[in-house]
């Protein structure tokens, strides 16, 4: 589908976590509640909202990713990809990105495929809440805040020589105060002085410009035209995608 993440090689849909499966890695069972809320799913991972056992007011997000094969070679390559994502999240540990809190192998589920989990700060939702038909309406201050903060995040990312490759509303999360979220849910827009803030997320396809960036990957609707001809991702691809996000926000 043109609106979903796609990768030229190893493109595969994620198998959903079954209800009866234990979603918590063994290392986190003592610390996280057994209750979960599904926040989203894509080609490479499922994200659940969870709370701390000691205090349910502490909320987190857990991203669970599954290997595409069970062979030792497949697991080795997949684990290298997982650790690359972890290192990128650690390198981009600023307020303009979703922050990583912990990571570990697991959980072990009935299908016996290897899995890897990343514990992250929990957001209030994603920007597609503002871009989808019938979604929230963003006023000038809100849209301007999203744009400036995405530009700041992208500038920092590019300064570190990273190319995101899959920027789209669903991959930019938002952090909103409880009061603003209450306003948005009640009337679809907010008249408060406070606004939501943007956090770039989902670094699963992120690559190093001129080093590990090659081939076509991302979401087709947000591909830059030059990517299709050159098949060499670079910073301009992210800028094109951000421009499309801004266009959707102001429609």
PDB file of C-alpha atoms in Angstrom:
ATOM      1  CA  UNK A   1       0.000   0.000   0.000  1.00  0.00           C
ATOM      2  CA  UNK A   2       1.269   3.454  -0.897  1.00  0.00           C
ATOM      3  CA  UNK A   3       0.589   4.856   2.579  1.00  0.00           C
ATOM      4  CA  UNK A   4       2.529   2.161   4.438  1.00  0.00           C
ATOM      5  CA  UNK A   5       6.233   1.684   5.097  1.00  0.00           C
ATOM      6  CA  UNK A   6       7.980  -0.357   2.395  1.00  0.00           C
ATOM      7  CA  UNK A   7      11.533  -1.519   1.873  1.00  0.00           C
ATOM      8  CA  UNK A   8      13.024  -2.732  -1.383  1.00  0.00           C
ATOM      9  CA  UNK A   9      14.564  -5.767   0.277  1.00  0.00           C
ATOM     10  CA  UNK A  10      13.217  -7.800   3.196  1.00  0.00           C
ATOM     11  CA  UNK A  11       9.808  -6.162   3.061  1.00  0.00           C
ATOM     12  CA  UNK A  12       7.364  -8.142   5.198  1.00  0.00           C
ATOM     13  CA  UNK A  13       4.305  -7.553   7.308  1.00  0.00           C
ATOM     14  CA  UNK A  14       4.568  -7.940  11.046  1.00  0.00           C
ATOM     15  CA  UNK A  15       2.654 -10.765  12.687  1.00  0.00           C
ATOM     16  CA  UNK A  16       0.404  -9.382  15.384  1.00  0.00           C
ATOM     17  CA  UNK A  17       0.979 -10.282  19.022  1.00  0.00           C
ATOM     18  CA  UNK A  18      -1.641 -12.787  20.080  1.00  0.00           C
ATOM     19  CA  UNK A  19      -3.825 -11.993  23.084  1.00  0.00           C
ATOM     20  CA  UNK A  20      -2.581 -15.026  25.026  1.00  0.00           C
ATOM     21  CA  UNK A  21       1.090 -14.248  24.428  1.00  0.00           C
ATOM     22  CA  UNK A  22       3.184 -12.659  27.157  1.00  0.00           C
ATOM     23  CA  UNK A  23       4.286  -9.377  25.589  1.00  0.00           C
ATOM     24  CA  UNK A  24       6.779  -8.412  28.308  1.00  0.00           C
ATOM     25  CA  UNK A  25      10.407  -9.517  27.933  1.00  0.00           C
ATOM     26  CA  UNK A  26      11.607 -11.610  30.870  1.00  0.00           C
ATOM     27  CA  UNK A  27      13.851  -8.777  32.091  1.00  0.00           C
ATOM     28  CA  UNK A  28      10.866  -6.431  32.436  1.00  0.00           C
ATOM     29  CA  UNK A  29       8.147  -8.707  33.861  1.00  0.00           C
ATOM     30  CA  UNK A  30       8.830  -7.531  37.424  1.00  0.00           C
ATOM     31  CA  UNK A  31       8.672  -3.881  36.459  1.00  0.00           C
ATOM     32  CA  UNK A  32       5.860  -3.523  33.891  1.00  0.00           C
ATOM     33  CA  UNK A  33       2.152  -4.171  34.342  1.00  0.00           C
ATOM     34  CA  UNK A  34       0.641  -7.090  32.415  1.00  0.00           C
ATOM     35  CA  UNK A  35      -2.003  -4.753  30.972  1.00  0.00           C
ATOM     36  CA  UNK A  36      -1.322  -3.209  27.591  1.00  0.00           C
ATOM     37  CA  UNK A  37      -2.978  -0.933  25.049  1.00  0.00           C
ATOM     38  CA  UNK A  38      -2.062  -1.222  21.390  1.00  0.00           C
ATOM     39  CA  UNK A  39      -0.846   2.162  20.151  1.00  0.00           C
ATOM     40  CA  UNK A  40       0.125   1.230  16.610  1.00  0.00           C
ATOM     41  CA  UNK A  41       1.611  -1.323  14.255  1.00  0.00           C
ATOM     42  CA  UNK A  42       3.640  -1.166  11.069  1.00  0.00           C
ATOM     43  CA  UNK A  43       5.754  -3.285   8.795  1.00  0.00           C
ATOM     44  CA  UNK A  44       8.534  -3.631  11.352  1.00  0.00           C
ATOM     45  CA  UNK A  45       7.011  -3.383  14.820  1.00  0.00           C
ATOM     46  CA  UNK A  46       4.033  -3.203  17.148  1.00  0.00           C
ATOM     47  CA  UNK A  47       3.870  -0.548  19.863  1.00  0.00           C
ATOM     48  CA  UNK A  48       1.996  -0.987  23.138  1.00  0.00           C
ATOM     49  CA  UNK A  49       1.223   1.465  25.895  1.00  0.00           C
ATOM     50  CA  UNK A  50       2.166   0.073  29.314  1.00  0.00           C
ATOM     51  CA  UNK A  51       2.481   1.280  32.897  1.00  0.00           C
ATOM     52  CA  UNK A  52       4.878   0.633  35.756  1.00  0.00           C
ATOM     53  CA  UNK A  53       3.862  -2.016  38.300  1.00  0.00           C
ATOM     54  CA  UNK A  54       4.906   0.151  41.217  1.00  0.00           C
ATOM     55  CA  UNK A  55       2.936   3.207  40.056  1.00  0.00           C
ATOM     56  CA  UNK A  56       0.397   3.066  37.174  1.00  0.00           C
ATOM     57  CA  UNK A  57       0.740   6.825  36.666  1.00  0.00           C
ATOM     58  CA  UNK A  58       4.130   6.166  35.057  1.00  0.00           C
ATOM     59  CA  UNK A  59       3.313   5.450  31.405  1.00  0.00           C
ATOM     60  CA  UNK A  60       5.654   4.070  28.743  1.00  0.00           C
ATOM     61  CA  UNK A  61       5.618   2.724  25.213  1.00  0.00           C
ATOM     62  CA  UNK A  62       7.102  -0.655  24.272  1.00  0.00           C
ATOM     63  CA  UNK A  63       8.037  -1.339  20.654  1.00  0.00           C
ATOM     64  CA  UNK A  64       8.281  -5.069  19.871  1.00  0.00           C
ATOM     65  CA  UNK A  65       9.992  -6.135  16.654  1.00  0.00           C
ATOM     66  CA  UNK A  66      10.157  -9.641  15.212  1.00  0.00           C
ATOM     67  CA  UNK A  67      12.896 -11.251  13.152  1.00  0.00           C
ATOM     68  CA  UNK A  68      11.963 -12.258   9.607  1.00  0.00           C
ATOM     69  CA  UNK A  69      13.602 -15.669   9.919  1.00  0.00           C
ATOM     70  CA  UNK A  70      14.833 -18.239  12.443  1.00  0.00           C
ATOM     71  CA  UNK A  71      18.158 -19.212  10.881  1.00  0.00           C
ATOM     72  CA  UNK A  72      21.336 -18.116  12.642  1.00  0.00           C
ATOM     73  CA  UNK A  73      22.309 -15.938   9.674  1.00  0.00           C
ATOM     74  CA  UNK A  74      18.904 -14.233   9.610  1.00  0.00           C
ATOM     75  CA  UNK A  75      18.948 -13.664  13.379  1.00  0.00           C
ATOM     76  CA  UNK A  76      22.475 -12.237  13.270  1.00  0.00           C
ATOM     77  CA  UNK A  77      21.609  -9.756  10.514  1.00  0.00           C
ATOM     78  CA  UNK A  78      18.353  -8.807  12.217  1.00  0.00           C
ATOM     79  CA  UNK A  79      20.027  -8.238  15.590  1.00  0.00           C
ATOM     80  CA  UNK A  80      22.565  -5.993  13.885  1.00  0.00           C
ATOM     81  CA  UNK A  81      19.644  -3.931  12.547  1.00  0.00           C
ATOM     82  CA  UNK A  82      18.068  -3.763  16.025  1.00  0.00           C
ATOM     83  CA  UNK A  83      21.255  -2.511  17.647  1.00  0.00           C
ATOM     84  CA  UNK A  84      21.740   0.024  14.854  1.00  0.00           C
ATOM     85  CA  UNK A  85      18.283   1.469  15.654  1.00  0.00           C
ATOM     86  CA  UNK A  86      19.152   1.559  19.373  1.00  0.00           C
ATOM     87  CA  UNK A  87      22.411   3.412  18.712  1.00  0.00           C
ATOM     88  CA  UNK A  88      20.621   5.925  16.512  1.00  0.00           C
ATOM     89  CA  UNK A  89      17.973   6.577  19.169  1.00  0.00           C
ATOM     90  CA  UNK A  90      20.713   7.061  21.752  1.00  0.00           C
ATOM     91  CA  UNK A  91      22.562   9.455  19.423  1.00  0.00           C
ATOM     92  CA  UNK A  92      19.368  11.486  18.870  1.00  0.00           C
ATOM     93  CA  UNK A  93      18.503  11.811  22.552  1.00  0.00           C
ATOM     94  CA  UNK A  94      16.957  15.299  22.457  1.00  0.00           C
ATOM     95  CA  UNK A  95      13.469  16.704  23.050  1.00  0.00           C
ATOM     96  CA  UNK A  96      12.799  16.637  19.287  1.00  0.00           C
ATOM     97  CA  UNK A  97      12.881  12.834  19.259  1.00  0.00           C
ATOM     98  CA  UNK A  98      11.136  10.068  21.165  1.00  0.00           C
ATOM     99  CA  UNK A  99      13.625   9.093  23.861  1.00  0.00           C
ATOM    100  CA  UNK A 100      14.784   5.528  24.433  1.00  0.00           C
ATOM    101  CA  UNK A 101      14.729   4.332  28.050  1.00  0.00           C
ATOM    102  CA  UNK A 102      15.842   0.700  27.780  1.00  0.00           C
ATOM    103  CA  UNK A 103      16.159  -2.217  25.351  1.00  0.00           C
ATOM    104  CA  UNK A 104      16.375  -5.994  25.622  1.00  0.00           C
ATOM    105  CA  UNK A 105      15.859  -9.226  23.706  1.00  0.00           C
ATOM    106  CA  UNK A 106      12.414 -10.838  23.899  1.00  0.00           C
ATOM    107  CA  UNK A 107       9.643 -11.535  24.577  1.00  0.00           C
ATOM    108  CA  UNK A 108       9.540 -15.221  23.686  1.00  0.00           C
ATOM    109  CA  UNK A 109       6.207 -16.087  22.070  1.00  0.00           C
ATOM    110  CA  UNK A 110       4.457 -19.194  20.799  1.00  0.00           C
ATOM    111  CA  UNK A 111       5.809 -18.890  17.247  1.00  0.00           C
ATOM    112  CA  UNK A 112       9.391 -18.974  18.625  1.00  0.00           C
ATOM    113  CA  UNK A 113      10.585 -16.151  16.376  1.00  0.00           C
ATOM    114  CA  UNK A 114      13.277 -13.956  17.980  1.00  0.00           C
ATOM    115  CA  UNK A 115      11.968 -10.603  19.165  1.00  0.00           C
ATOM    116  CA  UNK A 116      13.515  -7.382  20.404  1.00  0.00           C
ATOM    117  CA  UNK A 117      11.898  -4.740  22.612  1.00  0.00           C
ATOM    118  CA  UNK A 118      12.593  -1.047  23.068  1.00  0.00           C
ATOM    119  CA  UNK A 119      11.143   0.861  26.033  1.00  0.00           C
ATOM    120  CA  UNK A 120      10.435   4.502  25.192  1.00  0.00           C
ATOM    121  CA  UNK A 121       8.702   7.542  26.570  1.00  0.00           C
ATOM    122  CA  UNK A 122       5.002   7.492  25.752  1.00  0.00           C
ATOM    123  CA  UNK A 123       3.537  10.183  23.511  1.00  0.00           C
ATOM    124  CA  UNK A 124      -0.019  11.520  23.241  1.00  0.00           C
ATOM    125  CA  UNK A 125      -0.488  10.241  19.689  1.00  0.00           C
ATOM    126  CA  UNK A 126       0.898  10.981  16.238  1.00  0.00           C
ATOM    127  CA  UNK A 127       0.509  13.853  13.809  1.00  0.00           C
ATOM    128  CA  UNK A 128      -1.903  11.844  11.677  1.00  0.00           C
ATOM    129  CA  UNK A 129      -4.497  12.812  14.298  1.00  0.00           C
ATOM    130  CA  UNK A 130      -4.237  16.266  12.691  1.00  0.00           C
ATOM    131  CA  UNK A 131      -3.911  15.165   9.056  1.00  0.00           C
ATOM    132  CA  UNK A 132      -6.536  12.434   8.723  1.00  0.00           C
ATOM    133  CA  UNK A 133     -10.073  13.354   7.560  1.00  0.00           C
ATOM    134  CA  UNK A 134     -12.214  14.194  10.563  1.00  0.00           C
ATOM    135  CA  UNK A 135      -9.150  14.580  12.780  1.00  0.00           C
ATOM    136  CA  UNK A 136      -8.076  17.399  15.054  1.00  0.00           C
ATOM    137  CA  UNK A 137      -7.856  20.924  13.657  1.00  0.00           C
ATOM    138  CA  UNK A 138      -4.619  22.777  14.190  1.00  0.00           C
ATOM    139  CA  UNK A 139      -4.607  26.559  14.403  1.00  0.00           C
ATOM    140  CA  UNK A 140      -1.727  28.779  13.312  1.00  0.00           C
ATOM    141  CA  UNK A 141       0.178  28.482  16.588  1.00  0.00           C
ATOM    142  CA  UNK A 142      -0.140  24.689  16.657  1.00  0.00           C
ATOM    143  CA  UNK A 143       0.889  24.145  13.027  1.00  0.00           C
ATOM    144  CA  UNK A 144       3.765  26.618  13.356  1.00  0.00           C
ATOM    145  CA  UNK A 145       4.987  24.831  16.492  1.00  0.00           C
ATOM    146  CA  UNK A 146       4.898  21.439  14.765  1.00  0.00           C
ATOM    147  CA  UNK A 147       6.765  22.815  11.734  1.00  0.00           C
ATOM    148  CA  UNK A 148       9.491  24.580  13.724  1.00  0.00           C
ATOM    149  CA  UNK A 149      10.075  21.587  15.980  1.00  0.00           C
ATOM    150  CA  UNK A 150      10.202  19.133  13.076  1.00  0.00           C
ATOM    151  CA  UNK A 151      12.700  21.410  11.322  1.00  0.00           C
ATOM    152  CA  UNK A 152      14.819  21.598  14.477  1.00  0.00           C
ATOM    153  CA  UNK A 153      14.753  17.817  14.832  1.00  0.00           C
ATOM    154  CA  UNK A 154      15.589  17.270  11.184  1.00  0.00           C
ATOM    155  CA  UNK A 155      18.439  19.809  11.308  1.00  0.00           C
ATOM    156  CA  UNK A 156      19.925  18.022  14.329  1.00  0.00           C
ATOM    157  CA  UNK A 157      19.494  14.656  12.643  1.00  0.00           C
ATOM    158  CA  UNK A 158      21.195  15.820   9.454  1.00  0.00           C
ATOM    159  CA  UNK A 159      24.019  17.420  11.458  1.00  0.00           C
ATOM    160  CA  UNK A 160      24.650  13.920  12.823  1.00  0.00           C
ATOM    161  CA  UNK A 161      24.693  12.693   9.188  1.00  0.00           C
ATOM    162  CA  UNK A 162      21.490  10.631   9.564  1.00  0.00           C
ATOM    163  CA  UNK A 163      18.745  10.366   6.927  1.00  0.00           C
ATOM    164  CA  UNK A 164      15.363   9.348   8.389  1.00  0.00           C
ATOM    165  CA  UNK A 165      13.918   7.956   5.109  1.00  0.00           C
ATOM    166  CA  UNK A 166      10.377   7.464   6.426  1.00  0.00           C
ATOM    167  CA  UNK A 167       9.070  10.811   7.623  1.00  0.00           C
ATOM    168  CA  UNK A 168       5.262  10.930   7.574  1.00  0.00           C
ATOM    169  CA  UNK A 169       2.558  12.033  10.026  1.00  0.00           C
ATOM    170  CA  UNK A 170       2.349   8.578  11.633  1.00  0.00           C
ATOM    171  CA  UNK A 171       6.090   8.683  12.401  1.00  0.00           C
ATOM    172  CA  UNK A 172       6.032  12.076  14.090  1.00  0.00           C
ATOM    173  CA  UNK A 173       4.567  11.781  17.568  1.00  0.00           C
ATOM    174  CA  UNK A 174       3.138  14.554  19.686  1.00  0.00           C
ATOM    175  CA  UNK A 175       3.465  15.378  23.368  1.00  0.00           C
ATOM    176  CA  UNK A 176       0.456  17.232  24.754  1.00  0.00           C
ATOM    177  CA  UNK A 177      -0.520  18.268  28.250  1.00  0.00           C
ATOM    178  CA  UNK A 178      -3.551  16.566  29.804  1.00  0.00           C
ATOM    179  CA  UNK A 179      -5.526  19.797  29.504  1.00  0.00           C
ATOM    180  CA  UNK A 180      -4.800  20.188  25.792  1.00  0.00           C
ATOM    181  CA  UNK A 181      -5.675  16.549  25.067  1.00  0.00           C
ATOM    182  CA  UNK A 182      -8.951  16.948  26.947  1.00  0.00           C
ATOM    183  CA  UNK A 183      -9.742  19.993  24.809  1.00  0.00           C
ATOM    184  CA  UNK A 184      -8.852  18.187  21.563  1.00  0.00           C
ATOM    185  CA  UNK A 185     -10.924  15.129  22.381  1.00  0.00           C
ATOM    186  CA  UNK A 186     -13.919  17.216  23.409  1.00  0.00           C
ATOM    187  CA  UNK A 187     -14.142  19.616  20.479  1.00  0.00           C
ATOM    188  CA  UNK A 188     -11.510  18.585  17.920  1.00  0.00           C
ATOM    189  CA  UNK A 189      -9.392  21.709  18.422  1.00  0.00           C
ATOM    190  CA  UNK A 190      -7.967  23.705  21.281  1.00  0.00           C
ATOM    191  CA  UNK A 191      -8.207  27.392  22.132  1.00  0.00           C
ATOM    192  CA  UNK A 192      -5.636  27.145  24.908  1.00  0.00           C
ATOM    193  CA  UNK A 193      -2.327  29.005  24.826  1.00  0.00           C
ATOM    194  CA  UNK A 194      -0.506  25.718  25.334  1.00  0.00           C
ATOM    195  CA  UNK A 195      -0.009  23.472  22.293  1.00  0.00           C
ATOM    196  CA  UNK A 196       1.212  19.969  21.455  1.00  0.00           C
ATOM    197  CA  UNK A 197       4.874  19.414  20.620  1.00  0.00           C
ATOM    198  CA  UNK A 198       6.412  17.278  17.862  1.00  0.00           C
ATOM    199  CA  UNK A 199       8.788  14.354  18.408  1.00  0.00           C
ATOM    200  CA  UNK A 200      10.312  12.499  15.447  1.00  0.00           C
ATOM    201  CA  UNK A 201      10.022   8.726  15.874  1.00  0.00           C
ATOM    202  CA  UNK A 202      10.493   5.344  14.184  1.00  0.00           C
ATOM    203  CA  UNK A 203      14.154   5.201  13.170  1.00  0.00           C
ATOM    204  CA  UNK A 204      13.901   1.671  11.774  1.00  0.00           C
ATOM    205  CA  UNK A 205      14.927   2.787   8.270  1.00  0.00           C
ATOM    206  CA  UNK A 206      17.290   5.581   9.287  1.00  0.00           C
ATOM    207  CA  UNK A 207      20.715   5.400   7.640  1.00  0.00           C
ATOM    208  CA  UNK A 208      24.054   7.217   7.564  1.00  0.00           C
ATOM    209  CA  UNK A 209      24.314   9.543   4.576  1.00  0.00           C
ATOM    210  CA  UNK A 210      27.000   8.355   2.174  1.00  0.00           C
ATOM    211  CA  UNK A 211      27.689   5.230   4.229  1.00  0.00           C
ATOM    212  CA  UNK A 212      24.674   2.959   4.777  1.00  0.00           C
ATOM    213  CA  UNK A 213      22.093   4.795   2.642  1.00  0.00           C
ATOM    214  CA  UNK A 214      21.198   2.875  -0.502  1.00  0.00           C
ATOM    215  CA  UNK A 215      18.105   1.571  -2.264  1.00  0.00           C
ATOM    216  CA  UNK A 216      14.488   2.642  -2.037  1.00  0.00           C
ATOM    217  CA  UNK A 217      12.755   2.483   1.337  1.00  0.00           C
ATOM    218  CA  UNK A 218      10.072   4.413   3.159  1.00  0.00           C
ATOM    219  CA  UNK A 219       6.428   5.187   2.415  1.00  0.00           C
ATOM    220  CA  UNK A 220       5.682   5.620  -1.324  1.00  0.00           C
ATOM    221  CA  UNK A 221       3.321   8.570  -0.822  1.00  0.00           C
ATOM    222  CA  UNK A 222       6.204  10.480   0.753  1.00  0.00           C
ATOM    223  CA  UNK A 223       8.993   9.486  -1.660  1.00  0.00           C
ATOM    224  CA  UNK A 224      10.951  12.378  -3.135  1.00  0.00           C
ATOM    225  CA  UNK A 225      10.956  12.211  -6.988  1.00  0.00           C
ATOM    226  CA  UNK A 226      14.762  12.074  -7.158  1.00  0.00           C
ATOM    227  CA  UNK A 227      14.822   8.995  -4.923  1.00  0.00           C
ATOM    228  CA  UNK A 228      13.005   6.940  -7.555  1.00  0.00           C
ATOM    229  CA  UNK A 229      15.581   7.825 -10.207  1.00  0.00           C
ATOM    230  CA  UNK A 230      18.805   7.797  -8.170  1.00  0.00           C
ATOM    231  CA  UNK A 231      17.899   5.128  -5.588  1.00  0.00           C
ATOM    232  CA  UNK A 232      20.318   6.944  -3.273  1.00  0.00           C
ATOM    233  CA  UNK A 233      18.621   8.446  -0.203  1.00  0.00           C
ATOM    234  CA  UNK A 234      19.964  11.754   1.040  1.00  0.00           C
ATOM    235  CA  UNK A 235      18.916  14.733   3.165  1.00  0.00           C
ATOM    236  CA  UNK A 236      16.665  16.186   0.445  1.00  0.00           C
ATOM    237  CA  UNK A 237      14.379  13.156   0.727  1.00  0.00           C
ATOM    238  CA  UNK A 238      13.565  14.084   4.335  1.00  0.00           C
ATOM    239  CA  UNK A 239      12.997  17.716   3.413  1.00  0.00           C
ATOM    240  CA  UNK A 240      10.529  16.684   0.700  1.00  0.00           C
ATOM    241  CA  UNK A 241       8.636  14.471   3.158  1.00  0.00           C
ATOM    242  CA  UNK A 242       8.517  17.220   5.768  1.00  0.00           C
ATOM    243  CA  UNK A 243       7.098  19.588   3.166  1.00  0.00           C
ATOM    244  CA  UNK A 244       4.297  17.117   2.458  1.00  0.00           C
ATOM    245  CA  UNK A 245       3.538  16.806   6.174  1.00  0.00           C
ATOM    246  CA  UNK A 246       3.313  20.595   6.456  1.00  0.00           C
ATOM    247  CA  UNK A 247       0.984  20.696   3.429  1.00  0.00           C
ATOM    248  CA  UNK A 248      -1.301  18.156   5.095  1.00  0.00           C
ATOM    249  CA  UNK A 249      -1.316  20.117   8.354  1.00  0.00           C
ATOM    250  CA  UNK A 250      -2.483  23.343   6.685  1.00  0.00           C
ATOM    251  CA  UNK A 251      -5.149  21.787   4.453  1.00  0.00           C
TER     252      UNK A 251
END
